[in-house]
Amino acid sequence: MIYQFRSKAGPDVIMLADLSQRIFDILGRPLESRGILTTEQLPSLIHILETAILKDLEDRAKTNAAEEPGSTKPKLADRLGQRAYPFLELMKQANSMGEPVMWGV
């Protein structure tokens, strides 16, 4: 399934279900076929996602430092920060303009 997140504050963000579910699990919210992130919720959700991205970077740095030579490294495409960046930016733009983020409508 594909989710299209919209806000009057910025361009639409389209994500596959696996990434959308991963982000919503981090945010502690159920991912439904339609919904809204209100302007009141956005500041705390932005903080939660940014914290998770920083934790992911720290975990990767620790893993890379502890790796044995010749072992395979994690795929760059799996980095949370890289994959979640468009959605995070949409939330930040919506927050700065006082607009909600919606999907499925």
mmCIF file of C-alpha atoms in Angstrom:
data_model
loop_
_atom_site.group_PDB
_atom_site.id
_atom_site.type_symbol
_atom_site.label_atom_id
_atom_site.label_comp_id
_atom_site.label_asym_id
_atom_site.label_seq_id
_atom_site.Cartn_x
_atom_site.Cartn_y
_atom_site.Cartn_z
ATOM 1 C CA MET A 1 0.000 0.000 0.000
ATOM 2 C CA ILE A 2 1.116 3.556 -0.666
ATOM 3 C CA TYR A 3 0.407 6.493 1.636
ATOM 4 C CA GLN A 4 0.251 10.085 0.436
ATOM 5 C CA PHE A 5 0.771 12.637 3.206
ATOM 6 C CA ARG A 6 -0.495 16.152 2.516
ATOM 7 C CA SER A 7 -0.304 19.570 4.060
ATOM 8 C CA LYS A 8 -0.968 23.057 2.763
ATOM 9 C CA ALA A 9 2.474 23.930 4.129
ATOM 10 C CA GLY A 10 4.515 21.834 1.693
ATOM 11 C CA PRO A 11 4.629 19.296 -1.126
ATOM 12 C CA ASP A 12 2.976 15.902 -0.770
ATOM 13 C CA VAL A 13 5.099 13.034 0.535
ATOM 14 C CA ILE A 14 4.461 9.544 -0.812
ATOM 15 C CA MET A 15 5.727 6.548 1.154
ATOM 16 C CA LEU A 16 5.305 2.798 0.978
ATOM 17 C CA ALA A 17 3.509 1.019 3.783
ATOM 18 C CA ASP A 18 6.661 -0.465 5.348
ATOM 19 C CA LEU A 19 8.316 2.908 5.910
ATOM 20 C CA SER A 20 5.044 4.539 6.957
ATOM 21 C CA GLN A 21 4.464 1.775 9.503
ATOM 22 C CA ARG A 22 8.033 2.070 10.828
ATOM 23 C CA ILE A 23 7.658 5.835 11.311
ATOM 24 C CA PHE A 24 4.244 5.542 12.955
ATOM 25 C CA ASP A 25 5.562 2.817 15.277
ATOM 26 C CA ILE A 26 8.299 5.239 16.335
ATOM 27 C CA LEU A 27 5.722 7.985 16.829
ATOM 28 C CA GLY A 28 3.572 5.642 18.928
ATOM 29 C CA ARG A 29 0.548 6.120 16.702
ATOM 30 C CA PRO A 30 -1.560 3.604 14.803
ATOM 31 C CA LEU A 31 -1.256 3.850 11.023
ATOM 32 C CA GLU A 32 -4.760 3.891 9.616
ATOM 33 C CA SER A 33 -5.917 4.287 6.028
ATOM 34 C CA ARG A 34 -6.759 7.925 6.742
ATOM 35 C CA GLY A 35 -5.856 10.326 9.475
ATOM 36 C CA ILE A 36 -4.484 13.644 10.619
ATOM 37 C CA LEU A 37 -1.566 14.927 12.658
ATOM 38 C CA THR A 38 -2.900 18.078 14.275
ATOM 39 C CA THR A 39 -0.928 21.257 14.794
ATOM 40 C CA GLU A 40 -0.938 20.577 18.532
ATOM 41 C CA GLN A 41 0.625 17.126 18.046
ATOM 42 C CA LEU A 42 3.314 18.107 15.541
ATOM 43 C CA PRO A 43 5.965 19.601 17.893
ATOM 44 C CA SER A 44 6.166 16.479 20.067
ATOM 45 C CA LEU A 45 6.019 14.118 17.052
ATOM 46 C CA ILE A 46 8.858 16.030 15.369
ATOM 47 C CA HIS A 47 10.929 15.716 18.532
ATOM 48 C CA ILE A 48 10.220 11.966 18.800
ATOM 49 C CA LEU A 49 11.215 11.321 15.173
ATOM 50 C CA GLU A 50 14.360 13.456 15.390
ATOM 51 C CA THR A 51 15.392 11.605 18.566
ATOM 52 C CA ALA A 52 14.858 8.239 16.850
ATOM 53 C CA ILE A 53 16.954 9.355 13.864
ATOM 54 C CA LEU A 54 19.810 10.415 16.162
ATOM 55 C CA LYS A 55 19.590 7.103 18.043
ATOM 56 C CA ASP A 56 19.714 5.219 14.732
ATOM 57 C CA LEU A 57 22.866 7.144 13.753
ATOM 58 C CA GLU A 58 24.506 6.420 17.121
ATOM 59 C CA ASP A 59 23.628 2.725 16.901
ATOM 60 C CA ARG A 60 25.103 2.532 13.392
ATOM 61 C CA ALA A 61 28.281 4.272 14.515
ATOM 62 C CA LYS A 62 28.686 1.800 17.390
ATOM 63 C CA THR A 63 28.021 -1.131 15.067
ATOM 64 C CA ASN A 64 30.545 0.141 12.511
ATOM 65 C CA ALA A 65 33.188 0.646 15.205
ATOM 66 C CA ALA A 66 32.684 -2.874 16.549
ATOM 67 C CA GLU A 67 32.599 -4.576 13.142
ATOM 68 C CA GLU A 68 35.184 -7.079 12.152
ATOM 69 C CA PRO A 69 37.127 -6.392 8.950
ATOM 70 C CA GLY A 70 35.537 -8.023 5.928
ATOM 71 C CA SER A 71 31.997 -8.093 7.317
ATOM 72 C CA THR A 72 29.157 -6.603 5.341
ATOM 73 C CA LYS A 73 27.902 -3.145 6.273
ATOM 74 C CA PRO A 74 24.200 -2.277 6.575
ATOM 75 C CA LYS A 75 22.608 -0.881 3.448
ATOM 76 C CA LEU A 76 22.517 2.914 3.304
ATOM 77 C CA ALA A 77 18.907 2.771 2.124
ATOM 78 C CA ASP A 78 17.974 1.334 5.517
ATOM 79 C CA ARG A 79 19.087 4.478 7.362
ATOM 80 C CA LEU A 80 16.093 5.934 9.156
ATOM 81 C CA GLY A 81 17.198 9.543 8.716
ATOM 82 C CA GLN A 82 17.524 9.222 4.970
ATOM 83 C CA ARG A 83 14.231 7.416 4.514
ATOM 84 C CA ALA A 84 12.217 9.558 6.935
ATOM 85 C CA TYR A 85 13.662 12.940 5.867
ATOM 86 C CA PRO A 86 10.839 13.975 3.453
ATOM 87 C CA PHE A 87 8.157 13.167 6.037
ATOM 88 C CA LEU A 88 10.071 14.938 8.809
ATOM 89 C CA GLU A 89 10.476 18.021 6.618
ATOM 90 C CA LEU A 90 6.747 18.023 5.803
ATOM 91 C CA MET A 91 5.958 17.890 9.526
ATOM 92 C CA LYS A 92 8.392 20.753 10.210
ATOM 93 C CA GLN A 93 6.921 22.898 7.430
ATOM 94 C CA ALA A 94 3.388 22.177 8.610
ATOM 95 C CA ASN A 95 4.356 23.023 12.184
ATOM 96 C CA SER A 96 5.957 26.327 11.194
ATOM 97 C CA MET A 97 2.874 27.356 9.200
ATOM 98 C CA GLY A 98 0.307 26.062 11.703
ATOM 99 C CA GLU A 99 -1.119 23.483 9.295
ATOM 100 C CA PRO A 100 -2.014 19.827 9.964
ATOM 101 C CA VAL A 101 -0.629 16.827 8.054
ATOM 102 C CA MET A 102 -3.312 14.563 6.578
ATOM 103 C CA TRP A 103 -3.463 11.367 4.595
ATOM 104 C CA GLY A 104 -6.141 9.254 2.931
ATOM 105 C CA VAL A 105 -8.455 12.206 2.291
#
